[in-house]
Tab-separated table of C-alpha atoms and ligand atoms in Angstrom:
chain	number	residue	atom	x	y	z
A	1	MET	CA	38.442	27.059	-5.778
A	2	MET	CA	38.826	23.320	-5.940
A	3	SER	CA	39.476	22.175	-9.577
A	4	LEU	CA	37.459	19.668	-11.347
A	5	GLU	CA	40.534	17.253	-10.991
A	6	GLU	CA	40.662	17.805	-7.143
A	7	ILE	CA	36.832	17.100	-6.935
A	8	SER	CA	37.213	13.867	-8.931
A	9	GLN	CA	39.979	12.721	-6.673
A	10	LYS	CA	38.133	13.487	-3.637
A	11	ILE	CA	35.079	11.417	-4.993
A	12	GLN	CA	37.575	8.553	-5.827
A	13	ALA	CA	39.058	8.570	-2.261
A	14	SER	CA	35.636	8.762	-0.580
A	15	ALA	CA	34.238	6.048	-2.778
A	16	LYS	CA	37.305	3.665	-1.967
A	17	ARG	CA	36.809	4.618	1.882
A	18	LEU	CA	33.243	3.592	1.762
A	19	LEU	CA	33.716	0.518	-0.102
A	20	ALA	CA	36.639	-0.608	2.190
A	21	GLU	CA	34.569	0.249	5.414
A	22	GLY	CA	31.629	-1.831	4.054
A	23	ARG	CA	29.449	1.375	4.162
A	24	ALA	CA	28.420	0.827	0.583
A	25	GLU	CA	28.499	-2.217	-1.781
A	26	VAL	CA	28.460	-0.068	-4.855
A	27	VAL	CA	29.237	3.593	-5.492
A	28	ILE	CA	27.141	5.116	-8.174
A	29	GLY	CA	28.943	7.905	-9.905
A	30	TYR	CA	30.067	9.172	-13.396
A	31	ARG	CA	33.003	8.148	-15.579
A	32	ARG	CA	34.248	9.616	-18.922
A	33	GLY	CA	31.860	9.048	-21.831
A	34	THR	CA	32.843	7.336	-25.094
A	35	THR	CA	32.389	10.515	-26.838
A	36	PRO	CA	33.385	14.105	-25.986
A	37	LEU	CA	30.712	16.254	-24.069
A	38	THR	CA	29.411	13.116	-22.329
A	39	VAL	CA	29.699	11.197	-19.281
A	40	ALA	CA	28.454	7.793	-18.363
A	41	PRO	CA	26.957	6.293	-15.291
A	42	HIS	CA	29.504	4.347	-13.481
A	43	PHE	CA	28.946	1.572	-10.863
A	44	ALA	CA	32.052	1.083	-8.765
A	45	ARG	CA	32.424	-2.019	-6.727
A	46	THR	CA	36.219	-2.309	-6.323
A	47	ALA	CA	39.089	0.217	-5.611
A	48	GLU	CA	40.193	-0.033	-9.292
A	49	ASP	CA	36.598	0.850	-10.528
A	50	CYS	CA	36.891	3.958	-8.297
A	51	ASP	CA	39.759	5.173	-10.197
A	52	GLN	CA	37.407	5.925	-13.108
A	53	LEU	CA	35.054	8.248	-11.156
A	54	VAL	CA	35.144	11.745	-12.575
A	55	TRP	CA	33.366	15.023	-12.075
A	56	SER	CA	32.559	17.447	-14.925
A	57	SER	CA	29.950	19.925	-16.221
A	58	PHE	CA	28.521	17.340	-18.433
A	59	ALA	CA	27.351	15.072	-15.397
A	60	LYS	CA	23.778	15.887	-15.959
A	61	ILE	CA	22.252	12.502	-15.689
A	62	ASN	CA	20.333	12.191	-12.302
A	63	LEU	CA	21.817	9.059	-10.828
A	64	ALA	CA	19.184	8.694	-8.134
A	65	THR	CA	17.134	7.110	-10.775
A	66	TYR	CA	19.047	3.938	-10.173
A	67	LEU	CA	18.497	3.929	-6.368
A	68	PRO	CA	15.060	2.214	-6.126
A	69	LYS	CA	16.373	-0.621	-8.049
A	70	TYR	CA	19.154	-1.455	-5.694
A	71	PRO	CA	18.263	-3.316	-2.643
A	72	GLY	CA	21.671	-2.984	-1.000
A	73	LYS	CA	23.850	-0.390	0.530
A	74	VAL	CA	24.781	2.307	-2.119
A	75	ALA	CA	26.636	5.400	-2.194
A	76	LEU	CA	25.454	7.988	-4.527
A	77	VAL	CA	27.512	10.812	-6.053
A	78	ALA	CA	25.012	13.624	-6.054
A	79	LYS	CA	24.604	17.152	-7.257
A	80	GLY	CA	22.029	19.298	-5.308
A	81	CYS	CA	19.153	18.265	-7.314
A	82	ASP	CA	20.097	14.464	-7.298
A	83	ALA	CA	20.464	14.665	-3.504
A	84	ARG	CA	16.862	16.152	-3.403
A	85	SER	CA	15.594	13.314	-5.615
A	86	ALA	CA	17.251	10.932	-3.239
A	87	VAL	CA	15.638	12.398	-0.335
A	88	GLY	CA	12.360	12.234	-1.981
A	89	GLN	CA	12.752	8.592	-2.643
A	90	VAL	CA	13.523	8.028	1.060
A	91	VAL	CA	10.600	10.170	2.143
A	92	GLU	CA	8.317	7.996	-0.330
A	93	ASN	CA	9.714	4.730	1.246
A	94	GLN	CA	11.426	3.671	-1.978
A	95	VAL	CA	14.879	3.738	-0.484
A	96	LEU	CA	15.997	2.916	2.936
A	97	ARG	CA	17.816	5.744	4.516
A	98	GLU	CA	20.278	3.432	6.345
A	99	ASN	CA	21.178	1.891	2.977
A	100	LEU	CA	21.954	5.219	1.441
A	101	TYR	CA	25.143	7.406	1.750
A	102	ILE	CA	25.087	10.679	-0.202
A	103	ILE	CA	28.485	11.872	-1.468
A	104	GLY	CA	27.174	15.451	-2.144
A	105	VAL	CA	29.143	17.593	-4.692
A	106	ALA	CA	28.943	21.470	-4.736
A	107	CYS	CA	27.593	22.090	-8.183
A	108	ASN	CA	28.105	25.096	-10.406
A	109	GLY	CA	25.370	24.008	-12.749
A	110	MET	CA	25.475	21.492	-15.638
A	111	VAL	CA	25.697	22.468	-19.370
A	112	ASP	CA	23.130	22.153	-22.054
A	113	VAL	CA	24.828	20.098	-24.775
A	114	GLU	CA	22.052	20.724	-27.264
A	115	ARG	CA	22.646	24.463	-26.817
A	116	ILE	CA	26.511	24.060	-27.204
A	117	LEU	CA	26.064	21.957	-30.461
A	118	ALA	CA	23.725	24.408	-31.819
A	119	GLY	CA	26.348	27.179	-31.613
A	120	GLU	CA	29.307	24.826	-32.538
A	121	PRO	CA	28.124	22.319	-35.175
A	122	ARG	CA	31.790	21.217	-35.916
A	123	PRO	CA	32.521	17.789	-34.442
A	124	ALA	CA	34.521	18.206	-31.392
A	125	PHE	CA	37.184	15.710	-30.320
A	126	GLU	CA	37.631	16.907	-26.741
A	127	ALA	CA	36.147	19.197	-24.254
A	128	THR	CA	37.986	20.567	-21.243
A	129	GLU	CA	36.836	23.203	-18.747
A	130	ASP	CA	37.554	25.355	-15.960
A	131	GLN	CA	35.429	27.330	-13.673
A	132	ALA	CA	34.242	29.825	-16.091
A	133	THR	CA	34.868	28.260	-19.575
A	134	ILE	CA	34.322	25.254	-21.624
A	135	LYS	CA	37.068	24.662	-24.200
A	136	LEU	CA	36.156	22.631	-27.366
A	137	SER	CA	38.697	21.374	-29.818
A	138	GLY	CA	38.270	19.605	-33.056
A	139	GLU	CA	40.344	19.139	-36.278
A	140	GLY	CA	42.480	22.202	-36.569
A	141	TRP	CA	40.134	24.446	-34.294
A	142	ILE	CA	39.786	25.315	-30.746
A	143	THR	CA	36.999	27.490	-29.210
A	144	SER	CA	35.938	28.477	-25.812
A	145	LEU	CA	32.478	29.233	-24.422
A	146	ALA	CA	31.444	30.945	-21.204
A	147	ARG	CA	30.000	28.267	-19.033
A	148	GLU	CA	27.399	30.711	-17.769
A	149	GLU	CA	25.929	31.107	-21.321
A	150	VAL	CA	25.345	27.254	-21.846
A	151	LEU	CA	23.935	26.324	-18.515
A	152	ARG	CA	20.814	24.259	-18.455
A	153	ARG	CA	17.531	26.137	-18.085
A	154	ASN	CA	16.852	24.380	-14.797
A	155	CYS	CA	20.260	25.088	-13.407
A	156	ARG	CA	19.592	28.854	-13.743
A	157	VAL	CA	16.993	28.846	-11.127
A	158	CYS	CA	18.353	26.117	-8.875
A	159	VAL	CA	17.761	26.487	-5.079
A	160	SER	CA	19.941	23.768	-3.831
A	161	ARG	CA	23.369	23.527	-5.725
A	162	THR	CA	25.078	22.172	-2.635
A	163	PRO	CA	23.221	19.546	-0.821
A	164	SER	CA	24.748	20.510	2.515
A	165	ALA	CA	21.537	19.930	4.503
A	166	THR	CA	21.028	16.343	3.463
A	167	ALA	CA	24.349	14.842	2.139
A	168	ASP	CA	26.549	12.672	4.318
A	169	GLU	CA	29.626	14.597	3.210
A	170	VAL	CA	30.158	17.457	0.736
A	171	ILE	CA	32.983	17.807	-1.691
A	172	GLY	CA	33.928	21.139	-3.231
A	173	ASP	CA	33.450	24.685	-2.360
A	174	GLN	CA	30.122	25.458	-1.225
A	175	THR	CA	28.012	27.097	-4.088
A	176	GLU	CA	25.270	29.644	-3.185
A	177	PRO	CA	21.715	28.814	-4.190
A	178	LEU	CA	20.544	30.993	-7.123
A	179	SER	CA	17.126	32.852	-7.018
A	180	ALA	CA	14.238	30.574	-7.355
A	181	ASP	CA	12.100	30.296	-10.481
A	182	ASP	CA	9.614	33.297	-10.611
A	183	PHE	CA	7.153	31.796	-12.930
A	184	ALA	CA	6.972	35.083	-14.661
A	185	ASP	CA	6.301	33.495	-18.055
A	186	LEU	CA	3.314	31.353	-16.733
A	187	LYS	CA	1.966	34.296	-14.917
A	188	GLU	CA	1.955	36.122	-18.218
A	189	LEU	CA	0.297	33.138	-19.981
A	190	ALA	CA	-2.354	32.967	-17.285
A	191	GLY	CA	-3.896	36.136	-18.365
A	192	ARG	CA	-4.294	34.843	-22.070
A	193	SER	CA	-7.268	32.951	-23.638
A	194	PRO	CA	-7.722	29.262	-23.321
A	195	ALA	CA	-6.964	28.800	-26.926
A	196	ASP	CA	-3.603	30.596	-26.668
A	197	LYS	CA	-2.585	28.601	-23.544
A	198	LEU	CA	-3.596	25.338	-25.421
A	199	ALA	CA	-1.684	26.298	-28.594
A	200	TYR	CA	1.370	26.891	-26.476
A	201	PHE	CA	1.262	23.807	-24.611
A	202	LYS	CA	0.265	21.517	-27.608
A	203	GLY	CA	3.176	23.348	-29.573
A	204	LEU	CA	5.688	22.400	-26.902
A	205	VAL	CA	5.117	18.593	-27.484
A	206	LYS	CA	4.388	18.571	-31.186
A	207	GLU	CA	7.604	16.781	-31.994
A	208	CYS	CA	7.392	14.220	-29.107
A	209	LEU	CA	8.088	10.690	-30.409
A	210	ARG	CA	6.683	9.208	-27.215
A	211	CYS	CA	9.926	7.368	-26.897
A	212	TYR	CA	9.494	7.805	-23.066
A	213	ALA	CA	13.085	8.217	-22.455
A	214	CYS	CA	11.966	11.225	-20.180
A	215	ARG	CA	10.017	8.761	-18.025
A	216	ASN	CA	12.988	6.399	-17.889
A	217	ALA	CA	15.350	9.084	-16.928
A	218	CYS	CA	13.074	10.335	-14.123
A	219	PRO	CA	13.995	9.576	-10.497
A	220	LEU	CA	10.424	9.643	-9.540
A	221	CYS	CA	9.067	7.246	-12.139
A	222	TYR	CA	9.556	4.077	-10.322
A	223	CYS	CA	5.981	2.606	-10.767
A	224	PRO	CA	6.170	-1.169	-11.537
A	225	VAL	CA	3.740	-0.552	-14.343
A	226	CYS	CA	3.543	2.888	-15.858
A	227	PHE	CA	0.125	4.132	-16.910
A	228	VAL	CA	1.425	4.502	-20.453
A	229	ASP	CA	2.123	0.776	-20.599
A	230	GLU	CA	-1.273	-0.238	-19.207
A	231	THR	CA	-3.404	-2.105	-21.778
A	232	ARG	CA	-6.629	-3.122	-19.903
A	233	PRO	CA	-7.859	-0.420	-20.026
A	234	GLN	CA	-5.567	1.345	-22.288
A	235	TRP	CA	-5.179	4.878	-21.217
A	236	LEU	CA	-3.039	6.010	-23.995
A	237	GLY	CA	-3.217	4.907	-27.549
A	238	LYS	CA	-0.129	3.675	-29.243
A	239	SER	CA	-0.574	6.045	-32.191
A	240	GLN	CA	0.937	9.447	-32.668
A	241	ASP	CA	-2.553	11.067	-32.029
A	242	GLU	CA	-2.127	14.633	-30.747
A	243	MET	CA	-4.289	13.931	-27.754
A	244	ASP	CA	-2.648	10.894	-26.654
A	245	THR	CA	0.745	12.735	-26.596
A	246	PHE	CA	-0.801	15.642	-24.846
A	247	THR	CA	-2.415	13.391	-22.200
A	248	PHE	CA	0.842	11.672	-21.539
A	249	HIS	CA	2.511	14.948	-20.775
A	250	VAL	CA	-0.292	16.071	-18.587
A	251	LEU	CA	-0.236	12.833	-16.592
A	252	ARG	CA	3.291	12.385	-16.478
A	253	ALA	CA	3.552	15.988	-15.023
A	254	PHE	CA	0.721	15.320	-12.558
A	255	HIS	CA	2.256	12.181	-11.249
A	256	CYS	CA	5.278	14.314	-10.226
A	257	ALA	CA	3.175	17.051	-8.680
A	258	GLY	CA	4.641	18.031	-5.392
A	259	ARG	CA	7.594	15.659	-5.980
A	260	CYS	CA	9.601	17.151	-8.872
A	261	THR	CA	12.822	18.760	-8.018
A	262	SER	CA	13.549	20.254	-11.398
A	263	CYS	CA	16.638	18.272	-11.803
A	264	GLY	CA	16.068	18.428	-15.484
A	265	ALA	CA	16.794	14.590	-16.199
A	266	CYS	CA	13.746	14.541	-18.463
A	267	GLU	CA	14.645	17.179	-20.776
A	268	THR	CA	18.183	16.186	-20.830
A	269	ALA	CA	17.223	12.758	-21.892
A	270	CYS	CA	14.842	13.886	-24.639
A	271	PRO	CA	16.182	13.257	-28.157
A	272	MET	CA	13.843	16.089	-29.637
A	273	ASP	CA	14.813	18.688	-27.243
A	274	ILE	CA	11.238	19.146	-25.949
A	275	LYS	CA	10.708	21.524	-23.083
A	276	LEU	CA	8.540	19.205	-21.086
A	277	ARG	CA	9.492	20.518	-17.736
A	278	GLU	CA	6.958	23.444	-18.553
A	279	PHE	CA	4.159	21.109	-17.593
A	280	ASN	CA	5.825	20.329	-14.300
A	281	ARG	CA	6.461	23.947	-13.767
A	282	VAL	CA	2.656	24.631	-13.877
A	283	LEU	CA	2.198	22.359	-10.874
A	284	GLU	CA	5.346	23.526	-9.153
A	285	SER	CA	4.144	27.087	-8.934
A	286	GLU	CA	0.824	25.913	-7.634
A	287	VAL	CA	2.262	23.651	-5.016
A	288	GLN	CA	4.365	26.480	-3.628
A	289	LYS	CA	1.652	28.896	-3.710
A	290	ASP	CA	-0.875	26.719	-2.033
A	291	TRP	CA	1.300	24.638	0.427
A	292	GLN	CA	4.617	26.523	0.525
A	293	TYR	CA	6.382	23.250	-0.259
A	294	THR	CA	9.625	22.602	-2.016
A	295	PRO	CA	10.477	18.912	-2.454
A	296	GLY	CA	13.496	17.072	-1.387
A	297	LEU	CA	15.152	19.561	1.024
A	298	THR	CA	14.694	17.736	4.280
A	299	TRP	CA	14.208	14.229	5.657
A	300	ASP	CA	11.039	14.823	7.483
A	301	GLN	CA	8.862	16.596	4.954
A	302	LYS	CA	5.544	15.227	3.918
A	303	PRO	CA	4.686	15.485	0.177
A	304	PRO	CA	1.636	17.718	-0.172
A	305	LEU	CA	-0.543	15.151	-1.787
A	306	THR	CA	0.046	12.565	0.839
A	307	THR	CA	-1.418	14.780	3.548
A	308	TYR	CA	-4.152	17.498	3.966
A	309	ARG	CA	-5.534	20.110	6.251
A	310	PRO	CA	-9.245	20.152	7.048
A	311	ASP	CA	-9.288	23.885	6.023
A	312	ASP	CA	-7.589	23.456	2.703
A	313	GLU	CA	-8.927	26.076	0.291
A	314	ALA	CA	-10.794	25.037	-2.804
A	315	GLU	CA	-13.179	27.909	-3.639
A	316	PHE	CA	-13.852	26.551	-7.234
A	317	ILE	CA	-15.685	23.594	-5.690
A	318	LYS	CA	-19.463	24.350	-5.220
B	1	MET	CA	-31.160	26.138	-34.713
B	2	SER	CA	-31.512	23.618	-32.085
B	3	GLN	CA	-29.673	24.203	-28.919
B	4	PHE	CA	-26.489	22.210	-28.371
B	5	GLU	CA	-26.979	19.459	-25.940
B	6	PRO	CA	-23.621	18.721	-24.203
B	7	LYS	CA	-22.687	15.294	-23.067
B	8	ILE	CA	-21.391	15.295	-19.548
B	9	VAL	CA	-19.528	12.437	-17.678
B	10	ALA	CA	-20.380	12.619	-14.051
B	11	PHE	CA	-18.271	10.913	-11.348
B	12	PHE	CA	-20.435	10.643	-8.140
B	13	CYS	CA	-19.388	9.168	-4.854
B	14	ASN	CA	-21.598	6.378	-3.774
B	15	TRP	CA	-22.536	7.547	-0.309
B	16	CYS	CA	-23.289	11.392	-1.024
B	17	THR	CA	-23.879	12.745	-4.416
B	18	TYR	CA	-25.096	9.422	-5.787
B	19	GLY	CA	-27.627	9.222	-3.141
B	20	ALA	CA	-28.568	12.843	-3.776
B	21	ALA	CA	-29.292	12.046	-7.354
B	22	ASP	CA	-31.399	9.085	-6.259
B	23	LEU	CA	-33.374	11.383	-3.747
B	24	ALA	CA	-33.804	14.027	-6.341
B	25	GLY	CA	-35.349	11.278	-8.650
B	26	VAL	CA	-37.517	9.906	-5.840
B	27	SER	CA	-38.588	13.462	-5.027
B	28	ARG	CA	-39.572	14.029	-8.717
B	29	LEU	CA	-37.260	17.072	-9.028
B	30	ASP	CA	-36.606	17.856	-12.533
B	31	TYR	CA	-33.070	17.950	-13.768
B	32	PRO	CA	-31.454	17.937	-17.247
B	33	PRO	CA	-30.609	14.487	-18.552
B	34	ASN	CA	-27.237	15.446	-20.179
B	35	PHE	CA	-24.990	13.488	-17.936
B	36	ARG	CA	-23.839	9.736	-17.793
B	37	VAL	CA	-23.019	8.848	-14.143
B	38	VAL	CA	-20.040	6.837	-13.050
B	39	ARG	CA	-20.400	5.714	-9.437
B	40	LEU	CA	-17.197	5.717	-7.419
B	41	PRO	CA	-16.770	4.522	-3.797
B	42	CYS	CA	-15.337	7.954	-2.808
B	43	THR	CA	-13.992	11.009	-4.644
B	44	GLY	CA	-10.539	9.755	-3.396
B	45	ARG	CA	-10.863	7.074	-5.957
B	46	LEU	CA	-10.951	9.408	-8.816
B	47	ASN	CA	-7.762	9.084	-10.746
B	48	PRO	CA	-7.144	12.142	-12.928
B	49	LYS	CA	-6.605	9.843	-15.970
B	50	TYR	CA	-10.416	9.147	-15.820
B	51	ILE	CA	-11.180	12.815	-16.465
B	52	LEU	CA	-8.755	13.030	-19.433
B	53	GLU	CA	-10.050	9.853	-20.863
B	54	ALA	CA	-13.673	11.181	-20.654
B	55	PHE	CA	-12.543	14.274	-22.585
B	56	LYS	CA	-10.479	12.167	-24.880
B	57	LEU	CA	-13.475	9.887	-25.707
B	58	GLY	CA	-15.477	13.190	-26.637
B	59	ALA	CA	-17.304	14.123	-23.478
B	60	ASP	CA	-18.081	17.821	-23.501
B	61	GLY	CA	-18.052	18.321	-19.739
B	62	VAL	CA	-16.983	16.352	-16.579
B	63	TRP	CA	-18.587	16.783	-13.313
B	64	VAL	CA	-16.983	15.406	-10.021
B	65	SER	CA	-19.183	15.287	-6.867
B	66	GLY	CA	-18.874	13.876	-3.472
B	67	CYS	CA	-19.492	14.252	0.363
B	68	HIS	CA	-18.727	17.496	2.061
B	69	PRO	CA	-15.250	17.678	3.511
B	70	GLY	CA	-15.586	16.315	6.927
B	71	ASP	CA	-18.354	13.849	6.032
B	72	CYS	CA	-16.503	11.399	4.094
B	73	HIS	CA	-17.644	7.742	4.492
B	74	TYR	CA	-13.959	6.796	4.630
B	75	ILE	CA	-13.266	9.703	7.144
B	76	SER	CA	-10.550	11.421	4.953
B	77	GLY	CA	-10.905	10.275	1.294
B	78	ASN	CA	-12.269	13.609	0.164
B	79	TYR	CA	-9.673	15.683	2.117
B	80	TYR	CA	-6.926	13.937	0.070
B	81	ALA	CA	-9.146	14.172	-3.171
B	82	ARG	CA	-9.552	17.951	-2.544
B	83	ARG	CA	-5.836	18.510	-2.862
B	84	LYS	CA	-5.693	16.575	-6.028
B	85	PHE	CA	-8.549	18.594	-7.499
B	86	VAL	CA	-6.904	21.725	-6.528
B	87	LEU	CA	-3.978	20.821	-8.691
B	88	LEU	CA	-5.755	19.071	-11.588
B	89	HIS	CA	-8.273	21.869	-11.987
B	90	HIS	CA	-5.445	24.553	-11.938
B	91	MET	CA	-3.384	22.393	-14.301
B	92	LEU	CA	-6.017	21.887	-16.893
B	93	GLU	CA	-7.299	25.426	-16.995
B	94	ALA	CA	-3.635	26.680	-17.099
B	95	ILE	CA	-2.960	24.743	-20.333
B	96	GLY	CA	-6.003	25.626	-21.982
B	97	LEU	CA	-9.180	23.822	-20.897
B	98	GLU	CA	-12.095	26.288	-20.979
B	99	PRO	CA	-13.233	27.277	-17.558
B	100	GLY	CA	-16.736	25.625	-17.104
B	101	ARG	CA	-15.768	22.234	-18.690
B	102	LEU	CA	-14.605	20.584	-15.591
B	103	ASN	CA	-16.816	20.999	-12.450
B	104	PHE	CA	-16.585	19.930	-8.901
B	105	SER	CA	-19.242	20.003	-6.053
B	106	TRP	CA	-19.935	18.655	-2.709
B	107	ILE	CA	-23.476	17.315	-2.288
B	108	SER	CA	-24.686	15.201	0.563
B	109	SER	CA	-27.267	12.488	0.196
B	110	ALA	CA	-29.859	14.815	1.795
B	111	GLU	CA	-29.375	17.621	-0.500
B	112	ALA	CA	-31.720	16.789	-3.467
B	113	THR	CA	-32.427	20.455	-4.328
B	114	LYS	CA	-28.744	21.480	-4.365
B	115	PHE	CA	-28.136	18.444	-6.624
B	116	GLN	CA	-30.916	19.896	-8.806
B	117	GLU	CA	-29.449	23.340	-8.859
B	118	VAL	CA	-25.969	22.231	-9.465
B	119	ALA	CA	-27.010	19.829	-12.192
B	120	LYS	CA	-28.598	22.628	-14.076
B	121	ASP	CA	-25.682	24.883	-13.539
B	122	VAL	CA	-23.166	22.426	-14.779
B	123	VAL	CA	-25.080	21.763	-17.921
B	124	GLU	CA	-25.351	25.377	-18.732
B	125	LYS	CA	-21.731	26.110	-17.992
B	126	VAL	CA	-20.799	23.191	-20.143
B	127	ARG	CA	-23.305	24.277	-22.966
B	128	ALA	CA	-21.692	27.723	-22.964
B	129	CYS	CA	-18.196	26.113	-23.633
B	130	GLY	CA	-19.647	24.461	-26.697
B	131	PRO	CA	-18.662	20.968	-28.167
B	132	ASN	CA	-15.185	19.681	-26.928
B	133	ILE	CA	-13.033	19.791	-29.943
B	134	ASN	CA	-9.676	20.523	-28.241
B	135	PHE	CA	-9.383	17.663	-25.812
B	136	ARG	CA	-10.897	14.783	-27.741
B	137	LYS	CA	-9.021	12.350	-29.935
B	138	ALA	CA	-9.259	13.091	-33.589
B	139	GLU	CA	-10.405	9.546	-34.415
B	140	LEU	CA	-12.557	8.065	-31.872
B	141	GLU	CA	-12.795	4.177	-32.147
B	142	LEU	CA	-15.803	3.910	-29.736
B	143	GLY	CA	-16.963	7.511	-28.643
B	144	LEU	CA	-19.597	8.655	-26.503
B	145	SER	CA	-21.539	9.737	-29.840
B	146	GLU	CA	-22.579	6.107	-30.091
B	147	VAL	CA	-23.930	5.904	-26.872
B	148	ALA	CA	-25.974	9.058	-26.991
C	401	SF4	S1	19.730	21.946	-10.893
C	401	SF4	FE1	21.206	22.656	-9.295
C	401	SF4	S2	22.249	20.994	-8.464
C	401	SF4	FE2	21.374	20.158	-10.272
C	401	SF4	S3	22.680	20.346	-12.027
C	401	SF4	FE3	21.720	22.296	-12.035
C	401	SF4	S4	22.744	23.755	-10.670
C	401	SF4	FE4	23.499	21.705	-10.215
C	402	SF4	S1	11.911	11.990	-24.218
C	402	SF4	FE1	11.094	13.492	-25.519
C	402	SF4	S2	10.377	12.491	-27.389
C	402	SF4	FE2	10.588	11.055	-25.817
C	402	SF4	S3	8.482	10.868	-24.988
C	402	SF4	FE3	9.827	12.318	-23.493
C	402	SF4	S4	9.299	14.269	-24.469
C	402	SF4	FE4	8.490	12.903	-25.925
C-alpha cells in the first residue's frame, strides 16, 4: 500500500515534470491548510511551488471547479469524482481536452469534517492518518477514529474512486469502485403522500442561508450569470422566503440533471451542513432509470438532455 | 358553497396548441375559462423556472402543451423538451407537488376537440387538488389574485 507521503511525492514529481515539459502552465492541486483537518487549493507554477503539493483524506474540494476559468494548459490533481467533473466539462465544451492533463489519484474516500467535529469537539492541533485511521491530537489528548466511520456520504456509494479510464496517469494503488447508490430511501419516500414528501424536502433546506457557497463550489456551475442573480426578471426574491429557498434548490438540482457526478462539493462547502445532494439524487435516479446514463465516465458520452430518441417514453403527457 | 375555480397558467406552443385553442374558439366549442395563456415559440423554449414562477405567484395549476413529437415546427424542439419534462415532472412530484397540478399534452392545431377535452380534464384535475398553498410565496407582491 502506498502511503500518503509517497502519493504526495509522486504528485510533486509529476507536477514538476509536466511544468518542465511545458505540458502545463499550472498544476492545480492541494497544499496543507492553515488549520488542522483542512487542505487548501494550490496553484503550482514553479518547481518550488510543486514541493507544497500534498495528498490527504481532507482533500475534498473539487478542483475541477477552477478549470473553466483557465484558458491555458492545466494539469489537475483529481480524485475519481473530480476527474468525472473534468470529463463533463470537456464534453460540454467548457474545457479543451488538449489543454487538460489529469493526474488521477486512487482515492479511498474523503472524510466528513463536520462528522468528526461532532464526535470530537475539543480543538485539535494536528491530524495525521494512515490507511485505516485518522489520529487527532490536541492539548494533552490524542484520539483515533476509524476512517470508514467518518467518510462523506457520497464517498460511500462512489462508483469511480480511481479514474483509470480517463486520467492521463494514475498515482496510488487502484481502489475498487463501491456499490452504487440504490436510492432505497427515495423509493420508500415515493410511496408516501405529497404532504410527507414536501415536509421532508422543505425540512432539508430549512436552515439554508442562500449564501450560494454550494453553487460556487460546484464544478458544473459555470454560467456567466446564474439564475439566482438575474434581476430582470427576478426569479428568486432576495428575502428568506421559504418558497424562494425551495425554488433555488429545485432549480439548482435541475440544472445539474444528467451532469452531477455526486462529488459532494456542494455539501462540503455548505456552512449549514445541509443535505442538498438529496435533490440531485432524485434526478440522478431518474436519469439512470430512463436513459441508463452515468455522467463523466467516458470522453464520448452525450449528456441525456442534449440529445433525444424519437421513441422516448413519457406516458404522463396526454 | 360555491365551487373552487382554479387559476391555471397555460404555456402553449405557437404552432400547435395555440392554434388548436384558436380553432376551438372559432368552432364555438365550449371550454372552461380557468386558464391564462402564455404563448411560446416552442415547448423547447419552456424553462422550468417559468413553471416554478407560476406556482410561486399563486397559480393553482400549470398546463404545458405543444406539437406532437415528430411534428415540431423546429424539427426537434419538442423531442428535447420531452426529456426535460420527464425529469421535471418526476422531480416535482417526488418532492411533494400533488399529482394533477402540473399537466402536459400534445395537441396539434387541427385538434380543436382534443383541446376542448384536455382543457376540461386539466381544470378538473387542478380543481381536485384545491388551492395551491404549498408552492406559492407566503407574501405575494403582485399575484395572480389581482389579475383574476
Ligand atoms: S466520491 Fe469517490 S472519488 Fe470522490 S472523494 Fe469520494 S470516494 Fe473519492
Ligand atoms: S451552501 Fe448551504 S446554506 Fe449556502 S446556499 Fe448552499 S445549501 Fe444554502
